[in-house]
Structures are given as C-alpha cells and as structure tokens.
C-alpha cells in the first residue's frame, strides 16, 4: 500500500507530537516547537518504489529530520527521528555530484535510494538508467543488485544493495501492513484536533502517553526490592561465543560451568584448537542447557525471533541467548519508547551482554533492533513441580 | 565541520538525549576522535568506532553507520574505580596493537599497519594486522583489546563463532 507525501507528512506530524511527549525528557525538549518541513525528500527502494520521505524538522531546540513511511509494509508511519543534525538535501546532492563527476559520471537525474535499508545513498541516472549509486557520507560506489537466491532473504552482507520491499516475506509484510493500519486507526481521534505541521506538547495533553517500557534482569521479579543481576563473561577463545553465552545464562541460575567444560559438551574444541558451533547443530544449545542442569531448566529455540520474544522473557525475569550472523550473545534487558494504545514505537533496543572482545566482553546498552539480524533466540525456564 | 567532528558531535548529542544510556556517559568520560571501521571484504568504510575514555582507560564505545545512525553503544565492566576497564591504548594505539600482534607472529614474520575492522561478523570488532613471512606469504592476525589471535582458516561449514552464516 502506497502512502502519498501529504499523508506521510500528516502522520509524521502526529507521531512526532507523540514522541515530543513520550520520548526521554532531553529529546522532548529538542522537539518542542519544531516545524515539519513541507518538502519531504523521497527515498526509493532499489526496486524503484518510493520507500519513505525524509522531512526536515526545524525551529525546535535543535535541527533534525524524520522519516515518514511511504509504504505500509514498513509497519509504522514514523521510521526514525534524528535531532542535532540538519537534513540538507541540496548540500548532500552537491557533495555527491562532485564525487560522481570526479568519477566521470554523466547524468541527468539524482535520487536518494535506501540501498540497504536504512542505509541511504544517492543514485545518478541518465535517461532513467543508473550510472552509479554512492553511499551517503562515505561516497563509496554501492555494488549492483545481486541474485538474492544466493543467500536467504533479509540476510545481506554488510555492503550490499538489496530491496527491502522485494525481500520481505509475504507473512511479514502482511503483518506490517496490519500494524500500520491499526496505528492509523488509533490516530483517527487525534487527527481532527492536532496541527500536524508543528510539534507542541500541549496538543496531546488529553491523550494517555507513557514514557518508555524497559526492564533489566533482577535477582527475582520483585524489581523494587532486588538488585539488577546478570554477569558478563568474555569468551575465552576467539571462537567460544556460544560457550560464553551459555555460561552467562547458566550462571544466572547459579550453575557454575567453565567454558572449557561447555566447549567439551558442545564440541567446540579446546583452548589450543577451538572451533565454532556449526549451524547444523544450533539445536544442541537447547539439549546442552537441559543436560547440564539435569533437566531443571527447560530450553527452547526460536528461529527469526521477534522483539516481543525477548521482551516477554525479560519481563518474566529470564535471560536469553541471541544468535546473530556468526555470533552469539546473552540478552539481559530491553527498552522501547512507546505510545500507549498506538502500536509500535520508533526505538527498540536490547541490552546485550556480548562475550566479544575475548577475555573482557562488553555490555551494549542499547543495540538498535533495527540494525541487527536476529537469527535464533533461546529461552530457558525453571521447571516448576506442580 | 569535518566528518570525524560530525561523528563525535553526534555521539555527544545521542548521550545528551538519553538515547544511548539513560544515565548518560560515565562520570568524567570523554568522547574521543572516531576511528573508521573498514569492511573486511571491500576495505570500504563500514562504520565509525567512537571511543569513550576515562583517563587512560576505555570506558566504552559507540559504533555509528556512515549516515550517523547509531548501531550500538557499549560499555566495559568498570570494577572498583574503573580498574578493570581495558587500557585505552589497547584499542587506539597502533604501536601497542602491532606489539600485541608481534607476540603471536611466527619467527621471521614482520607485521604491518593495523586496520580496525571486524572478524567475520560486525560484532567481532578487531584490528587486523598483516603478517608477512620471509618467503613473502602473508596472513592476517587479529587484535581485540589485549587478546591477539591468528586468522582462522575457512571452515568447511558455517559456524557461530566461525565462518559466515551465508557461506
């Protein structure tokens, strides 16, 4: 479903008013009084459809910009908002044109293209045919679209051109469309009363708004009376991220396994000759969590987990393991800025206890859900005697 | 304003807005100059590594895409008064990084200039240091903080912790 620029701007105005109230205090200060530019920059999908519009957001505390969906398949009217940075379309095009000319490009049209959503570049065309596509900022030429059958959908390499609209599985885009539509329905009562060209806190004073939804693991689920409770373990070889992730999860339940012992159980070699866990054996994680706890823990693996999978487990005070392409980490918390009754919000993040770098590990607060590919999620729960 | 300054400023703004950590940056922390992270395959810029330092220690870092979108903000466990934080030089000083690589180089190998990149997956940030033997054959060594290791030969099958998922 296509959304015209005027409607995208109107919905964006509503969402920004919402964020102006619901976001963290410093952000709401930045947005207050901001006006939404009339001319949104169309940003295209590599398949030629307009994917979203980028609007200047100015005259608030800081200049900024926001992206409004041009396709319902994106799941929400507001894709992202960025303050503290000016969106200067013409200056960017000028800068890109200099680079393109220095490469000998002869063109008669430019377009902004989300070549690897949300990464954006500027495309140079002649008579409708692409001459070159340069990544925004680095001005590196973006490779041609490759045959997506070479890899699973939505698993592009780090610098690859791919079409979000073409690669979204049917079920996922349908769910996103429903999400988008329900969000629009939720906005209907507000549309009559709000000036969507400006962000003003007072406009939404009658609506029920919440700041955010966030939780970290505690000793038990009585958050008020118990401390935050999760320990980071760095991986002890360059390949033992799975062992270290399981070690962190088991340690939460007071099972003290060394990574050497876990490597033995999982077939990850030795410190002298370590190996990773073969993708063909991803289910071994489930089996080993259960075996190593004498079945006191019941584990489960989910492929392509949704954010809600992580949120629900953290809310139940249970740590998780997350596999991203070729790496494994433990998850101990989440955050999302949201707006009561109005569906998805612009930022979702996970609190990641990452065993990399080796020996120290690092705590990532927050990992932007929209910039990572979550392949497998593992949860484990204590079996309760009925 | 040059690109590095824009990146650095962006991290400061995200911190101020509470978007990277509600409690803001660690006390006394400073956002240092960003270091480009190279894509291991193409050598193109993949992202920016922006160190957040407490004195001579690395308290954490932000990683931003070239369009300044935040990928992650990470902190190291600090221990008492920051004593368990990694040395800043382990992650930012080319001489220290080369020294680490030399410790695992084979006799006769000479090590070259380190490049900040990642090993297989973007979450495995590491400095890649080329090591060249007397016969001219070259291999890569990786240094991640105080941990150095040689590049692993391609595995027969994709692994978590090993080869690429799409292999």
Short mmCIF file of C-alpha atoms in Angstrom, two decimals:
data_model
loop_
_atom_site.label_atom_id
_atom_site.label_comp_id
_atom_site.label_asym_id
_atom_site.label_seq_id
_atom_site.Cartn_x
_atom_site.Cartn_y
_atom_site.Cartn_z
CA UNK A 1 0.00 0.00 0.00
CA UNK A 2 1.42 3.38 -1.07
CA UNK A 3 1.18 6.48 1.10
CA UNK A 4 1.32 9.87 -0.62
CA UNK A 5 3.71 12.53 0.59
CA UNK A 6 0.98 14.75 2.06
CA UNK A 7 -0.45 11.91 4.12
CA UNK A 8 3.03 10.74 5.16
CA UNK A 9 3.78 14.25 6.43
CA UNK A 10 0.49 14.48 8.31
CA UNK A 11 1.02 11.12 10.05
CA UNK A 12 4.61 12.00 10.76
CA UNK A 13 3.40 15.18 12.44
CA UNK A 14 1.15 13.14 14.71
CA UNK A 15 3.93 10.71 15.56
CA UNK A 16 6.38 13.49 16.32
CA UNK A 17 3.86 15.14 18.60
CA UNK A 18 3.55 11.79 20.34
CA UNK A 19 7.29 11.43 20.65
CA UNK A 20 7.53 15.01 21.84
CA UNK A 21 5.61 13.89 24.89
CA UNK A 22 6.63 10.24 25.19
CA UNK A 23 10.35 10.39 24.45
CA UNK A 24 13.11 10.91 27.03
CA UNK A 25 12.99 14.42 28.52
CA UNK A 26 16.00 15.75 26.66
CA UNK A 27 14.54 14.62 23.34
CA UNK A 28 11.14 16.11 24.06
CA UNK A 29 12.92 19.40 24.70
CA UNK A 30 14.62 19.19 21.32
CA UNK A 31 11.32 18.61 19.52
CA UNK A 32 9.15 21.16 21.27
CA UNK A 33 8.22 23.90 18.84
CA UNK A 34 9.71 22.12 15.84
CA UNK A 35 8.08 22.54 12.44
CA UNK A 36 7.92 19.77 9.90
CA UNK A 37 9.24 20.77 6.50
CA UNK A 38 6.80 20.86 3.60
CA UNK A 39 9.08 19.25 1.05
CA UNK A 40 9.99 15.74 2.06
CA UNK A 41 12.82 14.06 0.20
CA UNK A 42 11.56 10.86 -1.45
CA UNK A 43 13.86 7.92 -0.68
CA UNK A 44 13.46 4.99 -3.06
CA UNK A 45 13.75 1.27 -2.60
CA UNK A 46 16.21 -0.29 -5.09
CA UNK A 47 13.16 -1.73 -6.89
CA UNK A 48 12.09 1.80 -7.90
CA UNK A 49 9.20 2.35 -5.44
CA UNK A 50 9.29 5.28 -3.01
CA UNK A 51 10.01 3.73 0.38
CA UNK A 52 9.86 6.73 2.69
CA UNK A 53 10.02 10.53 2.80
CA UNK A 54 12.65 12.36 4.82
CA UNK A 55 11.36 15.64 6.26
CA UNK A 56 13.33 18.46 7.80
CA UNK A 57 12.32 19.06 11.43
CA UNK A 58 13.42 22.54 12.44
CA UNK A 59 12.85 25.53 14.71
CA UNK A 60 12.80 23.35 17.81
CA UNK A 61 15.74 23.21 20.23
CA UNK A 62 17.94 21.58 17.57
CA UNK A 63 17.56 20.98 13.84
CA UNK A 64 16.78 17.43 12.80
CA UNK A 65 14.92 15.23 10.41
CA UNK A 66 12.40 12.44 10.47
CA UNK A 67 11.48 9.63 8.10
CA UNK A 68 7.82 9.01 7.28
CA UNK A 69 6.78 5.74 5.63
CA UNK A 70 5.63 5.78 2.01
CA UNK A 71 4.70 2.11 2.20
CA UNK A 72 2.53 0.39 4.78
CA UNK A 73 4.87 -2.63 4.59
CA UNK A 74 7.25 -0.66 6.81
CA UNK A 75 4.87 -1.24 9.70
CA UNK A 76 4.58 2.29 11.12
CA UNK A 77 4.21 5.88 9.89
CA UNK A 78 7.34 7.12 11.71
CA UNK A 79 10.51 5.24 10.86
CA UNK A 80 13.11 7.32 12.64
CA UNK A 81 13.73 10.74 14.06
CA UNK A 82 17.09 12.35 14.40
CA UNK A 83 17.85 15.59 16.17
CA UNK A 84 21.01 17.61 16.33
CA UNK A 85 21.74 17.12 12.65
CA UNK A 86 20.49 19.15 9.75
CA UNK A 87 19.00 17.39 6.71
CA UNK A 88 20.26 19.44 3.82
CA UNK A 89 19.19 17.63 0.69
CA UNK A 90 20.68 20.05 -1.79
CA UNK A 91 24.06 20.22 0.00
CA UNK A 92 24.27 16.43 0.05
CA UNK A 93 23.40 16.18 -3.62
CA UNK A 94 26.01 18.86 -4.41
CA UNK A 95 28.66 16.93 -2.47
CA UNK A 96 27.69 13.65 -4.14
CA UNK A 97 27.70 15.28 -7.59
CA UNK A 98 31.30 16.41 -7.10
CA UNK A 99 32.32 12.84 -6.33
CA UNK A 100 30.27 11.45 -9.21
CA UNK A 101 31.77 13.93 -11.68
CA UNK A 102 35.28 13.12 -10.44
CA UNK A 103 34.47 9.53 -11.39
CA UNK A 104 33.44 10.66 -14.86
CA UNK A 105 29.70 10.11 -14.36
CA UNK A 106 27.43 11.78 -16.94
CA UNK A 107 23.92 12.06 -15.50
CA UNK A 108 20.66 13.99 -15.78
CA UNK A 109 18.84 12.90 -12.59
CA UNK A 110 19.59 12.13 -8.96
CA UNK A 111 17.59 10.14 -6.43
CA UNK A 112 18.02 9.12 -2.83
CA UNK A 113 17.90 5.32 -2.54
CA UNK A 114 17.73 3.15 0.58
CA UNK A 115 20.10 0.62 -0.97
CA UNK A 116 20.29 -1.45 2.22
CA UNK A 117 17.50 -0.15 4.44
CA UNK A 118 18.04 2.00 6.48
CA UNK A 119 21.34 2.85 4.75
CA UNK A 120 20.85 5.56 2.14
CA UNK A 121 22.80 6.55 -0.95
CA UNK A 122 22.45 8.91 -3.90
CA UNK A 123 21.76 7.38 -7.28
CA UNK A 124 22.84 9.07 -10.51
CA UNK A 125 20.82 8.28 -13.61
CA UNK A 126 20.86 9.11 -17.28
CA UNK A 127 17.67 8.64 -19.31
CA UNK A 128 16.30 6.66 -16.40
CA UNK A 129 19.26 4.24 -16.30
CA UNK A 130 21.59 4.16 -13.31
CA UNK A 131 25.14 5.38 -13.83
CA UNK A 132 26.34 4.97 -10.25
CA UNK A 133 24.94 4.80 -6.70
CA UNK A 134 27.10 6.35 -3.97
CA UNK A 135 26.70 5.61 -0.28
CA UNK A 136 25.79 8.72 1.71
CA UNK A 137 28.75 10.02 3.68
CA UNK A 138 31.44 7.58 2.56
CA UNK A 139 30.62 8.21 -1.14
CA UNK A 140 31.70 4.69 -1.97
CA UNK A 141 30.00 3.14 -5.04
CA UNK A 142 27.33 0.65 -3.96
CA UNK A 143 27.61 -2.76 -5.67
CA UNK A 144 24.95 -3.83 -8.18
CA UNK A 145 21.92 -5.78 -7.05
CA UNK A 146 22.97 -9.40 -6.89
CA UNK A 147 20.89 -12.51 -7.28
CA UNK A 148 19.07 -12.76 -3.95
CA UNK A 149 18.80 -16.51 -4.38
CA UNK A 150 22.49 -16.69 -3.42
CA UNK A 151 21.50 -16.17 0.20
CA UNK A 152 18.46 -16.31 2.49
CA UNK A 153 16.13 -13.25 2.28
CA UNK A 154 16.94 -10.33 4.60
CA UNK A 155 20.46 -11.62 5.26
CA UNK A 156 22.51 -9.24 3.13
CA UNK A 157 26.22 -8.78 3.55
CA UNK A 158 27.49 -5.59 5.11
CA UNK A 159 27.80 -3.56 1.93
CA UNK A 160 25.20 -4.92 -0.41
CA UNK A 161 22.36 -3.45 -2.42
CA UNK A 162 19.10 -5.22 -1.72
CA UNK A 163 15.41 -4.43 -1.91
CA UNK A 164 13.53 -4.37 1.36
CA UNK A 165 10.18 -4.47 -0.45
CA UNK A 166 11.16 -7.45 -2.60
CA UNK A 167 12.78 -9.46 0.18
CA UNK A 168 10.12 -9.04 2.85
CA UNK A 169 8.44 -12.42 3.22
CA UNK A 170 4.71 -12.28 2.46
CA UNK A 171 3.70 -13.09 6.05
CA UNK A 172 5.95 -10.40 7.44
CA UNK A 173 4.81 -7.66 5.09
CA UNK A 174 1.18 -8.59 5.71
CA UNK A 175 1.72 -8.32 9.48
CA UNK A 176 3.48 -4.98 8.98
CA UNK A 177 0.56 -3.70 6.87
CA UNK A 178 -1.88 -4.67 9.62
CA UNK A 179 0.33 -2.94 12.17
CA UNK A 180 0.41 0.19 10.07
CA UNK A 181 -3.34 0.21 9.57
CA UNK A 182 -4.07 -0.30 13.26
CA UNK A 183 -1.73 2.55 14.06
CA UNK A 184 -3.58 4.83 11.66
CA UNK A 185 -6.91 3.83 13.18
CA UNK A 186 -5.55 4.70 16.60
CA UNK A 187 -4.70 8.16 15.34
CA UNK A 188 -8.10 9.00 13.91
CA UNK A 189 -9.47 10.79 17.00
CA UNK A 190 -6.33 12.92 17.21
CA UNK A 191 -6.32 13.95 13.53
CA UNK A 192 -9.22 16.36 13.95
CA UNK A 193 -7.64 18.28 16.81
CA UNK A 194 -3.96 18.45 16.06
CA UNK A 195 -1.94 20.79 13.89
CA UNK A 196 0.42 18.25 12.35
CA UNK A 197 2.81 20.84 10.96
CA UNK A 198 4.22 21.65 14.38
CA UNK A 199 5.28 19.73 17.49
CA UNK A 200 3.73 21.10 20.65
CA UNK A 201 3.36 19.16 23.84
CA UNK A 202 0.06 20.82 24.71
CA UNK A 203 -1.60 19.34 21.64
CA UNK A 204 -1.63 15.82 23.03
CA UNK A 205 -2.32 16.67 26.63
CA UNK A 206 -5.66 14.84 26.51
CA UNK A 207 -4.08 11.54 25.37
CA UNK A 208 -2.69 8.80 27.58
CA UNK A 209 1.05 8.68 26.95
CA UNK A 210 3.82 6.65 28.53
CA UNK A 211 7.47 7.49 28.54
CA UNK A 212 9.01 4.13 27.93
CA UNK A 213 8.99 0.45 28.64
CA UNK A 214 12.22 -1.03 29.86
CA UNK A 215 13.45 -3.79 32.10
CA UNK A 216 16.67 -5.47 33.13
CA UNK A 217 17.13 -8.80 34.87
CA UNK A 218 16.95 -8.72 38.64
CA UNK A 219 17.62 -11.31 41.32
CA UNK A 220 13.94 -12.10 41.11
CA UNK A 221 10.92 -10.40 39.63
CA UNK A 222 10.43 -8.06 42.57
CA UNK A 223 12.30 -5.24 40.89
CA UNK A 224 11.89 -2.75 43.68
CA UNK A 225 13.47 -4.93 46.36
CA UNK A 226 16.21 -6.61 44.35
CA UNK A 227 19.31 -5.53 42.55
CA UNK A 228 20.00 -5.88 38.87
CA UNK A 229 21.51 -9.32 38.49
CA UNK A 230 23.47 -10.53 35.50
CA UNK A 231 27.19 -11.01 34.99
CA UNK A 232 29.26 -10.54 31.88
CA UNK A 233 31.71 -13.26 30.82
CA UNK A 234 34.13 -12.64 27.98
CA UNK A 235 34.71 -15.55 25.62
CA UNK A 236 37.98 -17.32 26.44
CA UNK A 237 38.99 -18.07 22.86
CA UNK A 238 38.19 -16.20 19.66
CA UNK A 239 35.51 -18.80 18.79
CA UNK A 240 33.74 -19.61 22.04
CA UNK A 241 30.96 -17.04 21.95
CA UNK A 242 28.32 -19.78 22.21
CA UNK A 243 30.03 -21.30 25.25
CA UNK A 244 30.34 -17.91 26.91
CA UNK A 245 26.68 -17.09 26.22
CA UNK A 246 25.52 -20.36 27.73
CA UNK A 247 27.87 -19.78 30.67
CA UNK A 248 26.18 -16.42 31.35
CA UNK A 249 22.70 -17.89 31.11
CA UNK A 250 23.54 -20.82 33.39
CA UNK A 251 25.33 -18.57 35.89
CA UNK A 252 22.10 -16.62 36.33
CA UNK A 253 20.61 -19.86 37.68
CA UNK A 254 23.80 -20.47 39.78
CA UNK A 255 25.24 -23.22 37.62
CA UNK A 256 28.97 -22.58 37.55
CA UNK A 257 30.32 -24.16 34.38
CA UNK A 258 33.69 -23.26 32.92
CA UNK A 259 33.92 -22.50 29.21
CA UNK A 260 36.28 -25.49 28.83
CA UNK A 261 33.58 -27.77 30.17
CA UNK A 262 30.94 -26.16 27.97
CA UNK A 263 33.23 -26.46 24.94
CA UNK A 264 33.60 -30.15 25.67
CA UNK A 265 29.82 -30.57 25.90
CA UNK A 266 29.18 -28.62 22.70
CA UNK A 267 32.12 -29.96 20.70
CA UNK A 268 33.85 -26.59 20.46
CA UNK A 269 37.37 -28.00 20.65
CA UNK A 270 40.00 -26.92 23.13
CA UNK A 271 41.69 -23.65 24.02
CA UNK A 272 44.57 -24.64 21.76
CA UNK A 273 42.30 -25.66 18.87
CA UNK A 274 38.92 -24.02 19.35
CA UNK A 275 36.05 -24.15 16.87
CA UNK A 276 32.66 -22.51 16.49
CA UNK A 277 29.27 -24.20 16.64
CA UNK A 278 28.14 -25.45 13.23
CA UNK A 279 24.82 -24.00 12.08
CA UNK A 280 23.67 -27.57 11.51
CA UNK A 281 23.93 -28.03 15.29
CA UNK A 282 22.16 -24.94 16.60
CA UNK A 283 19.65 -27.15 18.44
CA UNK A 284 22.49 -28.58 20.55
CA UNK A 285 22.26 -25.42 22.65
CA UNK A 286 18.80 -26.48 23.80
CA UNK A 287 19.94 -30.03 24.54
CA UNK A 288 23.00 -28.90 26.49
CA UNK A 289 21.17 -26.34 28.62
CA UNK A 290 18.80 -29.12 29.66
CA UNK A 291 21.50 -31.78 30.13
CA UNK A 292 23.85 -29.53 32.09
CA UNK A 293 21.08 -28.63 34.51
CA UNK A 294 19.84 -32.23 34.84
CA UNK A 295 16.66 -31.04 33.12
CA UNK A 296 15.91 -28.49 35.82
CA UNK A 297 15.80 -25.95 33.00
CA UNK A 298 13.55 -26.42 30.02
CA UNK A 299 15.00 -24.71 26.95
CA UNK A 300 13.57 -23.73 23.60
CA UNK A 301 14.99 -22.36 20.36
CA UNK A 302 13.06 -19.90 18.17
CA UNK A 303 14.09 -19.06 14.62
CA UNK A 304 13.78 -15.42 13.47
CA UNK A 305 12.65 -14.21 16.89
CA UNK A 306 10.60 -11.05 17.20
CA UNK A 307 11.41 -8.27 19.66
CA UNK A 308 8.45 -9.37 21.77
CA UNK A 309 10.06 -12.78 22.29
CA UNK A 310 12.95 -11.09 24.10
CA UNK A 311 10.71 -8.61 25.90
CA UNK A 312 8.41 -11.28 27.29
CA UNK A 313 11.25 -13.39 28.62
CA UNK A 314 12.95 -10.41 30.26
CA UNK A 315 9.64 -9.40 31.80
CA UNK A 316 9.47 -12.92 33.25
CA UNK A 317 12.98 -12.31 34.62
CA UNK A 318 14.68 -14.87 32.40
CA UNK A 319 17.87 -14.24 30.42
CA UNK A 320 18.13 -15.31 26.79
CA UNK A 321 20.72 -16.16 24.19
CA UNK A 322 20.63 -14.47 20.80
CA UNK A 323 22.40 -15.67 17.66
CA UNK A 324 23.15 -13.04 15.05
CA UNK A 325 25.08 -13.96 11.90
CA UNK A 326 28.10 -15.97 13.12
CA UNK A 327 27.96 -14.66 16.70
CA UNK A 328 26.20 -15.41 19.97
CA UNK A 329 25.41 -13.15 22.93
CA UNK A 330 23.29 -13.13 26.08
CA UNK A 331 20.34 -10.76 26.44
CA UNK A 332 19.55 -9.22 29.81
CA UNK A 333 17.18 -6.34 29.13
CA UNK A 334 15.28 -4.26 26.62
CA UNK A 335 13.93 -0.80 26.07
CA UNK A 336 11.29 0.66 23.80
CA UNK A 337 9.92 4.12 23.64
CA UNK A 338 6.26 3.78 23.01
CA UNK A 339 2.91 5.41 22.99
CA UNK A 340 0.09 3.68 24.80
CA UNK A 341 -2.59 2.18 22.55
CA UNK A 342 -0.95 3.37 19.39
CA UNK A 343 1.20 0.38 18.43
CA UNK A 344 4.89 0.29 17.64
CA UNK A 345 7.38 2.96 18.65
CA UNK A 346 10.39 4.44 16.96
CA UNK A 347 13.16 2.86 19.04
CA UNK A 348 13.55 -0.68 20.29
CA UNK A 349 16.78 -1.81 21.81
CA UNK A 350 18.24 -4.82 23.57
CA UNK A 351 20.65 -4.90 26.48
CA UNK A 352 23.31 -7.24 25.15
CA UNK A 353 25.96 -8.96 27.25
CA UNK A 354 28.39 -9.58 24.45
CA UNK A 355 31.26 -12.03 25.10
CA UNK A 356 33.31 -10.26 22.41
CA UNK A 357 36.03 -8.97 22.75
CA UNK A 358 37.62 -12.13 24.12
CA UNK A 359 38.51 -12.18 27.80
CA UNK A 360 36.63 -8.96 28.67
CA UNK A 361 33.33 -8.90 26.78
CA UNK A 362 31.27 -5.75 26.61
CA UNK A 363 27.82 -4.60 27.68
CA UNK A 364 25.84 -2.96 24.90
CA UNK A 365 23.09 -0.68 26.05
CA UNK A 366 21.37 -0.40 23.62
CA UNK A 367 21.67 -2.44 20.46
CA UNK A 368 19.33 -0.92 17.90
CA UNK A 369 16.88 -3.68 16.98
CA UNK A 370 16.51 -2.26 13.50
CA UNK A 371 20.18 -2.54 12.64
CA UNK A 372 20.77 -6.18 13.52
CA UNK A 373 19.59 -9.51 12.12
CA UNK A 374 18.30 -11.84 14.80
CA UNK A 375 18.53 -15.41 13.55
CA UNK A 376 17.87 -17.57 16.59
CA UNK A 377 16.74 -16.90 20.14
CA UNK A 378 16.98 -19.29 23.07
CA UNK A 379 14.99 -19.15 26.25
CA UNK A 380 15.16 -21.36 29.31
CA UNK A 381 12.78 -21.63 32.21
CA UNK A 382 12.92 -23.47 35.51
CA UNK A 383 10.60 -26.45 35.63
CA UNK A 384 8.20 -25.97 38.48
CA UNK A 385 6.81 -29.02 40.26
CA UNK A 386 3.03 -28.75 40.02
CA UNK B 1 32.87 20.78 10.38
CA UNK B 2 34.69 17.69 9.12
CA UNK B 3 33.22 14.21 9.10
CA UNK B 4 35.04 12.99 12.22
CA UNK B 5 33.88 16.00 14.16
CA UNK B 6 30.31 15.38 12.99
CA UNK B 7 30.51 11.78 14.20
CA UNK B 8 31.95 12.81 17.55
CA UNK B 9 29.35 15.50 17.98
CA UNK B 10 26.61 13.04 17.11
CA UNK B 11 27.65 10.72 19.95
CA UNK B 12 27.59 13.63 22.36
CA UNK B 13 24.11 14.54 21.19
CA UNK B 14 22.80 10.99 21.49
CA UNK B 15 24.19 10.80 25.01
CA UNK B 16 22.64 14.12 25.91
CA UNK B 17 19.28 12.98 24.54
CA UNK B 18 19.40 9.86 26.70
CA UNK B 19 19.24 7.71 23.59
CA UNK B 20 22.38 5.69 24.27
CA UNK B 21 22.18 5.35 28.01
CA UNK B 22 19.60 6.91 30.30
CA UNK B 23 22.29 7.73 32.82
CA UNK B 24 24.38 9.47 30.17
CA UNK B 25 28.09 8.93 29.71
CA UNK B 26 30.12 7.56 32.64
CA UNK B 27 31.31 10.26 35.05
CA UNK B 28 34.39 12.04 33.78
CA UNK B 29 34.17 10.28 30.42
CA UNK B 30 35.29 11.92 27.21
CA UNK B 31 34.20 11.17 23.66
CA UNK B 32 37.38 10.77 21.61
CA UNK B 33 38.07 11.05 17.90
CA UNK B 34 36.27 8.41 15.86
CA UNK B 35 38.23 5.69 14.12
CA UNK B 36 36.91 4.33 10.81
CA UNK B 37 35.95 0.66 10.78
CA UNK B 38 36.78 -0.93 7.42
CA UNK B 39 34.60 -3.54 5.75
CA UNK B 40 36.83 -6.65 5.78
CA UNK B 41 35.96 -7.68 2.24
CA UNK B 42 35.98 -4.39 0.33
CA UNK B 43 38.05 -2.17 2.60
CA UNK B 44 35.31 0.47 2.30
CA UNK B 45 34.20 2.32 5.37
CA UNK B 46 31.67 0.23 7.22
CA UNK B 47 31.12 2.35 10.29
CA UNK B 48 32.77 4.53 12.93
CA UNK B 49 34.20 3.36 16.24
CA UNK B 50 33.95 6.19 18.74
CA UNK B 51 35.92 5.58 21.94
CA UNK B 52 34.57 6.86 25.25
CA UNK B 53 37.50 7.20 27.64
CA UNK B 54 38.01 7.70 31.34
CA UNK B 55 41.58 8.94 31.55
CA UNK B 56 43.82 6.27 30.07
CA UNK B 57 41.10 3.61 30.22
CA UNK B 58 38.44 2.73 27.67
CA UNK B 59 35.05 3.03 29.36
CA UNK B 60 33.09 2.08 26.27
CA UNK B 61 32.43 2.98 22.69
CA UNK B 62 29.71 3.90 20.27
CA UNK B 63 29.50 2.50 16.76
CA UNK B 64 27.77 4.57 14.10
CA UNK B 65 26.99 3.87 10.46
CA UNK B 66 28.32 6.35 7.88
CA UNK B 67 24.93 8.11 7.87
CA UNK B 68 25.42 8.59 11.64
CA UNK B 69 22.75 6.12 12.65
CA UNK B 70 23.64 4.56 15.99
CA UNK B 71 24.41 0.84 15.74
CA UNK B 72 25.36 0.24 19.34
CA UNK B 73 26.65 1.82 22.49
CA UNK B 74 28.74 -0.48 24.65
CA UNK B 75 30.49 -0.20 27.98
CA UNK B 76 33.06 -2.37 29.71
CA UNK B 77 32.54 -3.56 33.27
CA UNK B 78 34.44 -1.00 35.32
CA UNK B 79 35.19 -2.81 38.60
CA UNK B 80 36.20 -0.70 41.57
CA UNK B 81 37.03 2.83 40.41
CA UNK B 82 37.40 1.69 36.84
CA UNK B 83 40.38 -0.56 37.48
CA UNK B 84 39.09 -3.39 35.31
CA UNK B 85 38.49 -1.19 32.27
CA UNK B 86 40.71 -2.01 29.28
CA UNK B 87 43.67 0.22 28.54
CA UNK B 88 42.69 2.85 26.02
CA UNK B 89 45.92 2.15 24.12
CA UNK B 90 44.89 -1.48 23.59
CA UNK B 91 42.14 -0.22 21.29
CA UNK B 92 43.51 3.02 19.90
CA UNK B 93 47.31 2.98 19.78
CA UNK B 94 48.73 1.47 16.59
CA UNK B 95 52.12 0.75 18.20
CA UNK B 96 50.54 -1.15 21.10
CA UNK B 97 48.35 -3.08 18.67
CA UNK B 98 51.33 -4.03 16.50
CA UNK B 99 53.21 -5.13 19.63
CA UNK B 100 50.33 -7.43 20.53
CA UNK B 101 50.34 -8.88 17.04
CA UNK B 102 54.10 -9.38 17.14
CA UNK B 103 53.69 -11.50 20.26
CA UNK B 104 51.85 -14.15 18.25
CA UNK B 105 53.71 -13.70 14.95
CA UNK B 106 55.91 -16.58 13.82
CA UNK B 107 59.70 -16.16 13.86
CA UNK B 108 60.75 -14.23 10.76
CA UNK B 109 57.33 -12.68 10.16
CA UNK B 110 57.08 -8.92 10.01
CA UNK B 111 53.84 -7.22 10.97
CA UNK B 112 52.33 -4.35 9.00
CA UNK B 113 49.97 -1.49 9.76
CA UNK B 114 46.86 -2.33 11.77
CA UNK B 115 43.42 -1.58 10.34
CA UNK B 116 40.31 -1.51 12.51
CA UNK B 117 37.77 -3.88 11.00
CA UNK B 118 35.83 -6.89 12.17
CA UNK B 119 36.41 -10.60 12.06
CA UNK B 120 33.56 -12.23 10.10
CA UNK B 121 30.69 -10.51 11.95
CA UNK B 122 30.37 -6.82 12.70
CA UNK B 123 30.04 -7.53 16.41
CA UNK B 124 33.59 -9.02 16.38
CA UNK B 125 35.41 -5.70 16.26
CA UNK B 126 39.15 -6.23 15.97
CA UNK B 127 42.30 -4.73 14.49
CA UNK B 128 43.61 -6.69 11.53
CA UNK B 129 47.40 -6.75 11.29
CA UNK B 130 49.04 -8.31 8.23
CA UNK B 131 51.99 -10.59 9.00
CA UNK B 132 54.40 -11.36 6.16
CA UNK B 133 56.86 -14.23 6.26
CA UNK B 134 60.37 -14.32 4.74
CA UNK B 135 59.01 -16.05 1.61
CA UNK B 136 56.53 -13.22 1.07
CA UNK B 137 53.44 -15.19 2.12
CA UNK B 138 51.06 -13.14 4.16
CA UNK B 139 48.37 -13.91 6.70
CA UNK B 140 46.22 -11.80 8.98
CA UNK B 141 46.49 -11.54 12.74
CA UNK B 142 43.70 -10.01 14.79
CA UNK B 143 43.98 -7.95 17.95
CA UNK B 144 40.89 -7.28 20.08
CA UNK B 145 41.96 -5.39 23.21
CA UNK B 146 44.63 -7.45 24.95
CA UNK B 147 43.71 -10.58 23.00
CA UNK B 148 45.56 -11.48 19.82
CA UNK B 149 44.88 -14.44 17.56
CA UNK B 150 45.65 -15.59 14.04
CA UNK B 151 43.01 -15.55 11.32
CA UNK B 152 41.23 -18.85 11.26
CA UNK B 153 41.19 -20.85 8.02
CA UNK B 154 37.77 -21.03 6.35
CA UNK B 155 35.66 -23.70 7.96
CA UNK B 156 34.01 -26.38 5.81
CA UNK B 157 30.63 -25.37 7.18
CA UNK B 158 29.19 -22.10 8.54
CA UNK B 159 29.56 -21.73 12.27
CA UNK B 160 28.51 -19.44 15.08
CA UNK B 161 31.82 -18.04 16.17
CA UNK B 162 33.28 -19.37 12.93
CA UNK B 163 32.60 -18.84 9.24
CA UNK B 164 29.94 -16.61 7.72
CA UNK B 165 26.32 -17.66 8.09
CA UNK B 166 25.66 -17.38 4.40
CA UNK B 167 28.67 -19.49 3.38
#
